[in-house]
mmCIF file of C-alpha atoms in Angstrom:
data_model
loop_
_atom_site.group_PDB
_atom_site.id
_atom_site.type_symbol
_atom_site.label_atom_id
_atom_site.label_comp_id
_atom_site.label_asym_id
_atom_site.label_seq_id
_atom_site.Cartn_x
_atom_site.Cartn_y
_atom_site.Cartn_z
ATOM 1 C CA UNK A 778 -0.678 15.920 -1.780
ATOM 2 C CA UNK A 779 -1.504 14.986 -5.317
ATOM 3 C CA UNK A 780 0.957 13.790 -7.860
ATOM 4 C CA UNK A 781 1.393 16.655 -10.399
ATOM 5 C CA UNK A 782 1.591 14.115 -13.342
ATOM 6 C CA UNK A 783 -1.665 12.403 -12.359
ATOM 7 C CA UNK A 784 -4.428 11.908 -14.952
ATOM 8 C CA UNK A 785 -7.538 13.233 -13.531
ATOM 9 C CA UNK A 786 -9.424 10.851 -16.021
ATOM 10 C CA UNK A 787 -7.987 7.714 -14.234
ATOM 11 C CA UNK A 788 -10.923 5.638 -12.838
ATOM 12 C CA UNK A 789 -11.146 5.134 -9.128
ATOM 13 C CA UNK A 790 -12.866 2.020 -7.862
ATOM 14 C CA UNK A 791 -14.924 2.170 -4.728
ATOM 15 C CA UNK A 792 -13.266 1.509 -1.341
ATOM 16 C CA UNK A 793 -15.652 -1.405 -0.851
ATOM 17 C CA UNK A 794 -14.470 -3.088 -4.125
ATOM 18 C CA UNK A 795 -10.831 -2.433 -3.207
ATOM 19 C CA UNK A 796 -11.110 -3.982 0.180
ATOM 20 C CA UNK A 797 -13.067 -6.917 -1.347
ATOM 21 C CA UNK A 798 -10.180 -7.571 -3.577
ATOM 22 C CA UNK A 799 -7.616 -7.108 -0.833
ATOM 23 C CA UNK A 800 -9.553 -9.598 1.270
ATOM 24 C CA UNK A 801 -8.849 -12.266 -1.268
ATOM 25 C CA UNK A 802 -5.264 -12.166 -0.213
ATOM 26 C CA UNK A 803 -6.078 -13.865 3.153
ATOM 27 C CA UNK A 804 -5.739 -11.061 5.703
ATOM 28 C CA UNK A 805 -3.193 -11.037 8.572
ATOM 29 C CA UNK A 806 -2.539 -14.846 8.323
ATOM 30 C CA UNK A 807 -1.034 -14.653 4.784
ATOM 31 C CA UNK A 808 1.630 -12.205 6.109
ATOM 32 C CA UNK A 809 3.090 -14.834 8.300
ATOM 33 C CA UNK A 810 4.494 -16.814 5.457
ATOM 34 C CA UNK A 811 6.184 -14.988 2.565
ATOM 35 C CA UNK A 812 5.532 -17.650 0.093
ATOM 36 C CA UNK A 813 1.837 -17.632 0.706
ATOM 37 C CA UNK A 814 1.776 -13.805 0.298
ATOM 38 C CA UNK A 815 3.567 -14.053 -3.023
ATOM 39 C CA UNK A 816 1.096 -16.761 -4.211
ATOM 40 C CA UNK A 817 -1.774 -14.680 -3.004
ATOM 41 C CA UNK A 818 -0.606 -11.543 -4.790
ATOM 42 C CA UNK A 819 -0.031 -13.499 -8.038
ATOM 43 C CA UNK A 820 -3.664 -14.839 -7.757
ATOM 44 C CA UNK A 821 -5.022 -11.319 -7.225
ATOM 45 C CA UNK A 822 -2.994 -10.003 -10.264
ATOM 46 C CA UNK A 823 -4.450 -12.896 -12.367
ATOM 47 C CA UNK A 824 -7.923 -12.206 -11.141
ATOM 48 C CA UNK A 825 -7.584 -8.451 -11.941
ATOM 49 C CA UNK A 826 -6.117 -9.292 -15.436
ATOM 50 C CA UNK A 827 -9.278 -11.029 -16.351
ATOM 51 C CA UNK A 828 -11.490 -8.042 -15.745
ATOM 52 C CA UNK A 829 -11.677 -4.617 -17.359
ATOM 53 C CA UNK A 830 -8.477 -2.569 -17.577
ATOM 54 C CA UNK A 831 -10.368 0.137 -15.659
ATOM 55 C CA UNK A 832 -10.518 -2.124 -12.554
ATOM 56 C CA UNK A 833 -6.782 -2.698 -12.752
ATOM 57 C CA UNK A 834 -6.059 1.072 -12.848
ATOM 58 C CA UNK A 835 -8.765 1.687 -10.165
ATOM 59 C CA UNK A 836 -7.010 -0.808 -7.939
ATOM 60 C CA UNK A 837 -3.680 0.969 -8.492
ATOM 61 C CA UNK A 838 -5.275 4.293 -7.614
ATOM 62 C CA UNK A 839 -6.846 2.984 -4.394
ATOM 63 C CA UNK A 840 -3.680 1.260 -3.310
ATOM 64 C CA UNK A 841 -1.624 4.324 -3.804
ATOM 65 C CA UNK A 842 -4.136 6.376 -1.773
ATOM 66 C CA UNK A 843 -4.267 3.753 0.978
ATOM 67 C CA UNK A 844 -0.449 3.738 1.245
ATOM 68 C CA UNK A 845 -0.377 7.564 1.143
ATOM 69 C CA UNK A 846 -2.821 7.936 3.987
ATOM 70 C CA UNK A 847 -0.527 5.624 6.159
ATOM 71 C CA UNK A 848 2.461 7.764 5.403
ATOM 72 C CA UNK A 849 2.642 9.471 8.740
ATOM 73 C CA UNK A 850 5.390 10.303 11.177
ATOM 74 C CA UNK A 851 3.664 8.505 14.062
ATOM 75 C CA UNK A 852 3.969 5.308 12.095
ATOM 76 C CA UNK A 853 7.181 5.923 10.244
ATOM 77 C CA UNK A 854 9.137 6.719 13.367
ATOM 78 C CA UNK A 855 8.301 3.538 15.115
ATOM 79 C CA UNK A 856 11.252 1.150 15.706
ATOM 80 C CA UNK A 857 11.129 -2.302 13.974
ATOM 81 C CA UNK A 858 9.520 -4.710 16.378
ATOM 82 C CA UNK A 859 11.395 -7.908 17.148
ATOM 83 C CA UNK A 860 14.610 -6.182 15.850
ATOM 84 C CA UNK A 861 17.902 -7.483 17.315
ATOM 85 C CA UNK A 862 18.832 -3.949 18.506
ATOM 86 C CA UNK A 863 16.477 -1.379 19.797
ATOM 87 C CA UNK A 864 17.851 1.260 17.462
ATOM 88 C CA UNK A 865 16.636 -0.637 14.359
ATOM 89 C CA UNK A 866 14.475 2.031 12.792
ATOM 90 C CA UNK A 867 12.495 1.687 9.662
ATOM 91 C CA UNK A 868 14.210 2.788 6.524
ATOM 92 C CA UNK A 869 12.074 4.478 3.776
ATOM 93 C CA UNK A 870 11.659 1.157 1.899
ATOM 94 C CA UNK A 871 10.984 -0.743 5.033
ATOM 95 C CA UNK A 872 8.318 1.721 6.018
ATOM 96 C CA UNK A 873 6.741 1.437 2.559
ATOM 97 C CA UNK A 874 6.618 -2.398 2.731
ATOM 98 C CA UNK A 875 5.291 -2.225 6.297
ATOM 99 C CA UNK A 876 2.381 0.093 5.149
ATOM 100 C CA UNK A 877 1.776 -2.408 2.381
ATOM 101 C CA UNK A 878 1.545 -5.116 5.174
ATOM 102 C CA UNK A 879 -1.059 -3.090 6.960
ATOM 103 C CA UNK A 880 -3.134 -2.827 3.796
ATOM 104 C CA UNK A 881 -2.678 -6.564 3.135
ATOM 105 C CA UNK A 882 -4.010 -7.215 6.503
ATOM 106 C CA UNK A 883 -7.351 -5.790 5.447
ATOM 107 C CA UNK A 884 -9.758 -3.075 6.010
ATOM 108 C CA UNK A 885 -10.295 -3.523 9.673
ATOM 109 C CA UNK A 886 -6.667 -3.514 10.505
ATOM 110 C CA UNK A 887 -6.068 -0.667 8.147
ATOM 111 C CA UNK A 888 -8.813 1.559 9.630
ATOM 112 C CA UNK A 889 -7.965 0.545 13.140
ATOM 113 C CA UNK A 890 -4.365 1.882 13.137
ATOM 114 C CA UNK A 891 -5.254 5.592 12.589
ATOM 115 C CA UNK A 892 -4.861 7.344 15.860
ATOM 116 C CA UNK A 893 -3.371 4.167 17.391
ATOM 117 C CA UNK A 894 0.358 3.854 16.519
ATOM 118 C CA UNK A 895 0.548 0.840 18.980
ATOM 119 C CA UNK A 896 -1.703 -1.104 16.536
ATOM 120 C CA UNK A 897 0.538 -0.289 13.658
ATOM 121 C CA UNK A 898 3.710 -1.206 15.592
ATOM 122 C CA UNK A 899 3.486 -5.067 15.167
ATOM 123 C CA UNK A 900 3.374 -4.622 11.377
ATOM 124 C CA UNK A 901 6.921 -3.106 11.505
ATOM 125 C CA UNK A 902 8.168 -6.646 11.698
ATOM 126 C CA UNK A 903 6.276 -7.567 8.541
ATOM 127 C CA UNK A 904 6.822 -6.822 4.845
ATOM 128 C CA UNK A 905 4.380 -6.971 1.904
ATOM 129 C CA UNK A 906 6.400 -5.569 -0.972
ATOM 130 C CA UNK A 907 4.607 -7.994 -3.301
ATOM 131 C CA UNK A 908 1.301 -6.003 -3.016
ATOM 132 C CA UNK A 909 2.928 -2.985 -4.673
ATOM 133 C CA UNK A 910 3.242 -4.797 -7.989
ATOM 134 C CA UNK A 911 -0.187 -6.557 -8.220
ATOM 135 C CA UNK A 912 -1.804 -3.876 -10.545
ATOM 136 C CA UNK A 913 1.327 -3.539 -12.599
ATOM 137 C CA UNK A 914 1.449 -7.345 -13.236
ATOM 138 C CA UNK A 915 -2.199 -7.446 -13.928
ATOM 139 C CA UNK A 916 -2.031 -4.601 -16.384
ATOM 140 C CA UNK A 917 0.917 -6.157 -18.278
ATOM 141 C CA UNK A 918 -1.029 -9.555 -18.375
ATOM 142 C CA UNK A 919 -4.183 -7.904 -19.637
ATOM 143 C CA UNK A 920 -2.659 -5.568 -22.207
ATOM 144 C CA UNK A 921 0.730 -6.823 -23.024
ATOM 145 C CA UNK A 922 2.119 -3.379 -22.111
ATOM 146 C CA UNK A 923 3.974 -2.144 -19.092
ATOM 147 C CA UNK A 924 2.148 -0.076 -16.410
ATOM 148 C CA UNK A 925 2.955 3.561 -17.150
ATOM 149 C CA UNK A 926 0.368 5.490 -15.266
ATOM 150 C CA UNK A 927 1.203 7.899 -12.512
ATOM 151 C CA UNK A 928 -1.223 7.669 -9.588
ATOM 152 C CA UNK A 929 -2.900 10.613 -8.004
ATOM 153 C CA UNK A 930 -1.098 9.942 -4.714
ATOM 154 C CA UNK A 931 2.613 9.477 -4.343
ATOM 155 C CA UNK A 932 2.986 6.621 -1.826
ATOM 156 C CA UNK A 933 6.791 6.858 -1.418
ATOM 157 C CA UNK A 934 7.814 7.270 2.307
ATOM 158 C CA UNK A 935 7.642 10.847 3.556
ATOM 159 C CA UNK A 936 5.641 12.208 0.664
ATOM 160 C CA UNK A 937 2.485 12.949 2.647
ATOM 161 C CA UNK A 938 3.216 16.488 3.774
ATOM 162 C CA UNK A 939 0.302 16.473 6.224
ATOM 163 C CA UNK A 940 1.641 13.268 7.762
ATOM 164 C CA UNK A 941 5.096 14.673 8.199
ATOM 165 C CA UNK A 942 4.391 18.308 9.213
ATOM 166 C CA UNK A 943 8.011 18.827 10.540
ATOM 167 C CA UNK A 944 9.444 17.884 7.127
ATOM 168 C CA UNK A 945 7.515 20.696 5.257
ATOM 169 C CA UNK A 946 9.758 23.100 3.625
#
């Protein structure tokens, strides 16, 4: 489902370039320590800020699309692994940050979870909220202005109608 406010003229970077940039974060190992993830995301934002603005907006577009594609009931309905109580389910925010952790882990992990919720499950114990702000921080550093671009895909939890068919109106 596309965001109705999307600007069709926004540039979209290639998936290869997107995953190359995500790869600079350090993959699954960086998720183990929050301080390392924060530093890695700051570094990526600084790197993006040095390039053309189109690369920043393209990164934001690809990130939104990657998160949107992971917005699926078979992932969102998984319980949080390593939770103290077995009924600790993912909230909407938790699910978003978990999807960001899957993206942060890299292309191989990301592509490997589709059709395999058991591969997604370990990431429910991880969070990568910092990734959500990389393009916004890069844009502000590069332009001096706040990010104010709607992306083509809404990545908020439960916004992918195809991923949540029982929630369709």
